[in-house]
PDB file of C-alpha atoms in Angstrom:
ATOM      1  CA  MET A   1       0.000   0.000   0.000  1.00 53.00           C
ATOM      2  CA  MET A   2       2.857   2.393   0.839  1.00 59.00           C
ATOM      3  CA  MET A   3       4.544   1.673  -2.513  1.00 61.00           C
ATOM      4  CA  LYS A   4       1.333   2.465  -4.400  1.00 60.00           C
ATOM      5  CA  THR A   5       0.994   5.814  -2.597  1.00 63.00           C
ATOM      6  CA  LYS A   6       4.603   6.749  -3.396  1.00 58.00           C
ATOM      7  CA  THR A   7       4.111   5.826  -7.047  1.00 61.00           C
ATOM      8  CA  ILE A   8       0.968   7.933  -7.329  1.00 61.00           C
ATOM      9  CA  PHE A   9       2.688  10.852  -5.596  1.00 57.00           C
ATOM     10  CA  LEU A  10       5.742  10.669  -7.920  1.00 57.00           C
ATOM     11  CA  LEU A  11       3.481  10.457 -10.960  1.00 53.00           C
ATOM     12  CA  PHE A  12       1.587  13.543  -9.768  1.00 54.00           C
ATOM     13  CA  VAL A  13       4.840  15.486  -9.251  1.00 54.00           C
ATOM     14  CA  LEU A  14       6.129  14.441 -12.676  1.00 52.00           C
ATOM     15  CA  LEU A  15       2.917  15.510 -14.432  1.00 51.00           C
ATOM     16  CA  THR A  16       2.928  18.837 -12.584  1.00 55.00           C
ATOM     17  CA  VAL A  17       6.516  19.565 -13.622  1.00 49.00           C
ATOM     18  CA  LEU A  18       5.859  18.569 -17.252  1.00 45.00           C
ATOM     19  CA  SER A  19       2.730  20.718 -17.511  1.00 47.00           C
ATOM     20  CA  THR A  20       4.685  23.687 -16.149  1.00 46.00           C
ATOM     21  CA  PHE A  21       7.350  23.344 -18.838  1.00 44.00           C
ATOM     22  CA  ILE A  22       4.793  22.877 -21.612  1.00 44.00           C
ATOM     23  CA  GLY A  23       2.929  26.008 -20.513  1.00 43.00           C
ATOM     24  CA  CYS A  24       6.185  27.962 -20.299  1.00 41.00           C
ATOM     25  CA  ASP A  25       7.117  27.021 -23.839  1.00 42.00           C
ATOM     26  CA  HIS A  26       3.972  28.716 -25.129  1.00 46.00           C
ATOM     27  CA  ILE A  27       4.776  31.862 -23.121  1.00 44.00           C
ATOM     28  CA  HIS A  28       8.412  31.865 -24.204  1.00 43.00           C
ATOM     29  CA  LEU A  29       7.472  31.278 -27.840  1.00 51.00           C
ATOM     30  CA  ASN A  30       5.357  34.437 -27.850  1.00 57.00           C
ATOM     31  CA  TYR A  31       8.175  36.363 -26.163  1.00 54.00           C
ATOM     32  CA  ARG A  32      10.724  35.243 -28.769  1.00 79.00           C
ATOM     33  CA  LEU A  33       8.508  36.155 -31.718  1.00 84.00           C
ATOM     34  CA  LYS A  34       9.452  39.831 -31.605  1.00 87.00           C
ATOM     35  CA  HIS A  35       9.495  40.632 -35.341  1.00 91.00           C
ATOM     36  CA  SER A  36       6.259  41.126 -37.249  1.00 93.00           C
ATOM     37  CA  GLU A  37       4.823  42.071 -40.606  1.00 95.00           C
ATOM     38  CA  MET A  38       1.227  43.053 -41.398  1.00 97.00           C
ATOM     39  CA  ILE A  39      -0.543  41.964 -44.587  1.00 96.00           C
ATOM     40  CA  GLU A  40      -3.938  43.360 -45.560  1.00 97.00           C
ATOM     41  CA  LYS A  41      -6.164  42.118 -48.390  1.00 96.00           C
ATOM     42  CA  LYS A  42      -9.611  42.995 -49.687  1.00 96.00           C
ATOM     43  CA  MET A  43     -11.195  40.436 -52.016  1.00 94.00           C
ATOM     44  CA  ALA A  44     -14.591  40.136 -53.680  1.00 92.00           C
ATOM     45  CA  LEU A  45     -16.670  37.284 -52.280  1.00 89.00           C
ATOM     46  CA  SER A  46     -20.360  36.510 -52.509  1.00 86.00           C
ATOM     47  CA  LYS A  47     -22.421  34.946 -49.741  1.00 83.00           C
ATOM     48  CA  ASP A  48     -22.727  31.733 -51.804  1.00 88.00           C
ATOM     49  CA  GLN A  49     -19.001  31.092 -51.744  1.00 91.00           C
ATOM     50  CA  ILE A  50     -16.925  29.303 -49.098  1.00 92.00           C
ATOM     51  CA  ILE A  51     -13.988  30.581 -47.071  1.00 93.00           C
ATOM     52  CA  LYS A  52     -11.471  28.086 -45.728  1.00 94.00           C
ATOM     53  CA  VAL A  53      -8.696  29.240 -43.369  1.00 95.00           C
ATOM     54  CA  ASP A  54      -5.864  26.912 -42.320  1.00 93.00           C
ATOM     55  CA  ASN A  55      -3.587  28.288 -39.607  1.00 93.00           C
ATOM     56  CA  VAL A  56      -0.747  26.471 -37.838  1.00 88.00           C
ATOM     57  CA  ASN A  57       0.067  28.881 -35.001  1.00 88.00           C
ATOM     58  CA  GLY A  58      -1.907  31.926 -33.943  1.00 91.00           C
ATOM     59  CA  PHE A  59      -5.508  33.010 -33.643  1.00 92.00           C
ATOM     60  CA  ILE A  60      -8.298  33.480 -36.168  1.00 93.00           C
ATOM     61  CA  LYS A  61     -10.824  36.223 -35.332  1.00 95.00           C
ATOM     62  CA  ILE A  62     -13.954  36.455 -37.458  1.00 93.00           C
ATOM     63  CA  SER A  63     -16.465  39.277 -37.760  1.00 93.00           C
ATOM     64  CA  THR A  64     -19.209  40.004 -40.301  1.00 93.00           C
ATOM     65  CA  HIS A  65     -20.459  42.911 -42.409  1.00 93.00           C
ATOM     66  CA  ASN A  66     -23.083  43.552 -45.083  1.00 93.00           C
ATOM     67  CA  GLU A  67     -20.742  43.701 -48.088  1.00 92.00           C
ATOM     68  CA  ASP A  68     -19.856  41.147 -50.799  1.00 91.00           C
ATOM     69  CA  GLN A  69     -16.174  41.118 -49.955  1.00 93.00           C
ATOM     70  CA  VAL A  70     -13.797  39.709 -47.405  1.00 94.00           C
ATOM     71  CA  LEU A  71     -11.319  41.869 -45.486  1.00 96.00           C
ATOM     72  CA  ILE A  72      -8.217  40.070 -44.249  1.00 96.00           C
ATOM     73  CA  SER A  73      -5.607  41.346 -41.809  1.00 97.00           C
ATOM     74  CA  ALA A  74      -2.816  38.864 -41.184  1.00 96.00           C
ATOM     75  CA  GLU A  75       0.105  39.588 -38.891  1.00 96.00           C
ATOM     76  CA  LYS A  76       3.124  37.308 -39.226  1.00 94.00           C
ATOM     77  CA  PHE A  77       5.431  36.948 -36.210  1.00 94.00           C
ATOM     78  CA  SER A  78       8.901  35.387 -36.199  1.00 91.00           C
ATOM     79  CA  SER A  79      11.952  35.144 -33.970  1.00 89.00           C
ATOM     80  CA  LYS A  80      14.177  36.800 -36.606  1.00 89.00           C
ATOM     81  CA  LYS A  81      13.322  39.493 -39.129  1.00 91.00           C
ATOM     82  CA  LYS A  82      14.902  37.515 -41.998  1.00 91.00           C
ATOM     83  CA  TYR A  83      12.461  34.651 -41.358  1.00 91.00           C
ATOM     84  CA  LEU A  84       9.430  36.815 -42.138  1.00 93.00           C
ATOM     85  CA  ASP A  85      10.226  36.553 -45.864  1.00 92.00           C
ATOM     86  CA  GLN A  86      10.353  32.757 -45.563  1.00 92.00           C
ATOM     87  CA  ILE A  87       6.769  32.570 -44.292  1.00 93.00           C
ATOM     88  CA  LYS A  88       4.440  32.889 -47.272  1.00 94.00           C
ATOM     89  CA  LEU A  89       0.705  33.563 -47.132  1.00 96.00           C
ATOM     90  CA  TYR A  90      -1.541  32.300 -49.902  1.00 96.00           C
ATOM     91  CA  PHE A  91      -4.981  33.591 -50.862  1.00 96.00           C
ATOM     92  CA  ASP A  92      -6.281  31.137 -53.477  1.00 95.00           C
ATOM     93  CA  GLN A  93      -9.538  32.366 -54.960  1.00 94.00           C
ATOM     94  CA  THR A  94     -11.647  30.052 -57.132  1.00 93.00           C
ATOM     95  CA  ALA A  95     -15.252  29.979 -58.325  1.00 92.00           C
ATOM     96  CA  ASP A  96     -16.143  28.097 -55.111  1.00 92.00           C
ATOM     97  CA  GLY A  97     -14.571  30.630 -52.779  1.00 92.00           C
ATOM     98  CA  LEU A  98     -11.349  31.510 -51.008  1.00 94.00           C
ATOM     99  CA  HIS A  99      -8.673  29.354 -49.333  1.00 95.00           C
ATOM    100  CA  ILE A 100      -6.244  31.138 -46.985  1.00 95.00           C
ATOM    101  CA  TYR A 101      -3.150  29.289 -45.779  1.00 94.00           C
ATOM    102  CA  SER A 102       0.583  29.664 -45.171  1.00 92.00           C
ATOM    103  CA  LYS A 103       3.787  27.773 -45.867  1.00 90.00           C
ATOM    104  CA  ARG A 104       7.257  28.191 -44.453  1.00 86.00           C
ATOM    105  CA  LYS A 105      10.438  27.452 -46.376  1.00 85.00           C
ATOM    106  CA  LYS A 106      12.309  25.929 -43.431  1.00 79.00           C
ATOM    107  CA  ARG A 107      10.621  23.629 -40.962  1.00 77.00           C
ATOM    108  CA  ARG A 108      12.604  24.895 -37.967  1.00 81.00           C
ATOM    109  CA  ILE A 109      11.345  28.481 -38.190  1.00 82.00           C
ATOM    110  CA  LYS A 110       9.385  29.549 -35.098  1.00 85.00           C
ATOM    111  CA  PHE A 111       6.404  31.635 -36.190  1.00 89.00           C
ATOM    112  CA  LYS A 112       2.750  32.421 -35.763  1.00 92.00           C
ATOM    113  CA  ILE A 113       0.140  34.221 -37.834  1.00 94.00           C
ATOM    114  CA  ASN A 114      -2.796  36.068 -36.305  1.00 95.00           C
ATOM    115  CA  TYR A 115      -5.747  36.534 -38.661  1.00 96.00           C
ATOM    116  CA  THR A 116      -8.566  39.041 -38.329  1.00 96.00           C
ATOM    117  CA  ILE A 117     -11.105  38.385 -41.067  1.00 95.00           C
ATOM    118  CA  THR A 118     -14.368  40.171 -41.872  1.00 95.00           C
ATOM    119  CA  VAL A 119     -16.766  38.124 -44.014  1.00 92.00           C
ATOM    120  CA  PRO A 120     -20.191  38.709 -45.606  1.00 91.00           C
ATOM    121  CA  LYS A 121     -22.932  38.381 -42.996  1.00 89.00           C
ATOM    122  CA  ASP A 122     -24.891  35.730 -44.922  1.00 89.00           C
ATOM    123  CA  LEU A 123     -21.860  33.662 -45.930  1.00 88.00           C
ATOM    124  CA  LYS A 124     -22.751  30.118 -46.994  1.00 84.00           C
ATOM    125  CA  ARG A 125     -19.868  28.336 -45.224  1.00 88.00           C
ATOM    126  CA  LEU A 126     -16.755  29.161 -43.251  1.00 88.00           C
ATOM    127  CA  GLU A 127     -14.159  26.474 -42.443  1.00 88.00           C
ATOM    128  CA  LEU A 128     -11.511  27.258 -39.834  1.00 89.00           C
ATOM    129  CA  SER A 129      -8.541  25.078 -38.922  1.00 86.00           C
ATOM    130  CA  SER A 130      -5.949  26.029 -36.312  1.00 80.00           C
ATOM    131  CA  THR A 131      -3.368  23.608 -34.945  1.00 78.00           C
ATOM    132  CA  ASN A 132      -2.053  25.589 -31.963  1.00 68.00           C
TER     133      ASN A 132
END
C-alpha cells in the first residue's frame, strides 16, 4: 500500500513539472517572436461562396459585415526578421470561394500568424482550422 501511494505521488509530481514546462514554452514562444509584418487584403466574395482558413500557429478572429467582400488582416510573427520573408501567405480564390493558408520554407522556423477576417454576414460556409 505504501509503494502504491509513493508511485501515485511521484506520478503527480512528474505531471505537474511537465505541464509547467509545456505552458512555459507557449509563453516563451510568444516572447521570442518579436518581429512582425502586417498583410492586408480585400477580395470580392459573394455569400454563396466558401472561405477556408488553415492556420498552424496563432488566432483566427472572425467578424461580419453587409458587403460582398472579405477583409483580411494577417500579422506574421517570427523570432528573426529575416524569417518573415520565408513565411508565405496564400490567398487562393476560385469559383467556389477563397482558401487562406501559409507555408514556411524551413521547418525549424518559429512563427505564428494572427488573422482578423471580416466576411459577408450571410456567408454560406466558413471552415476554420488552427493547430495551436
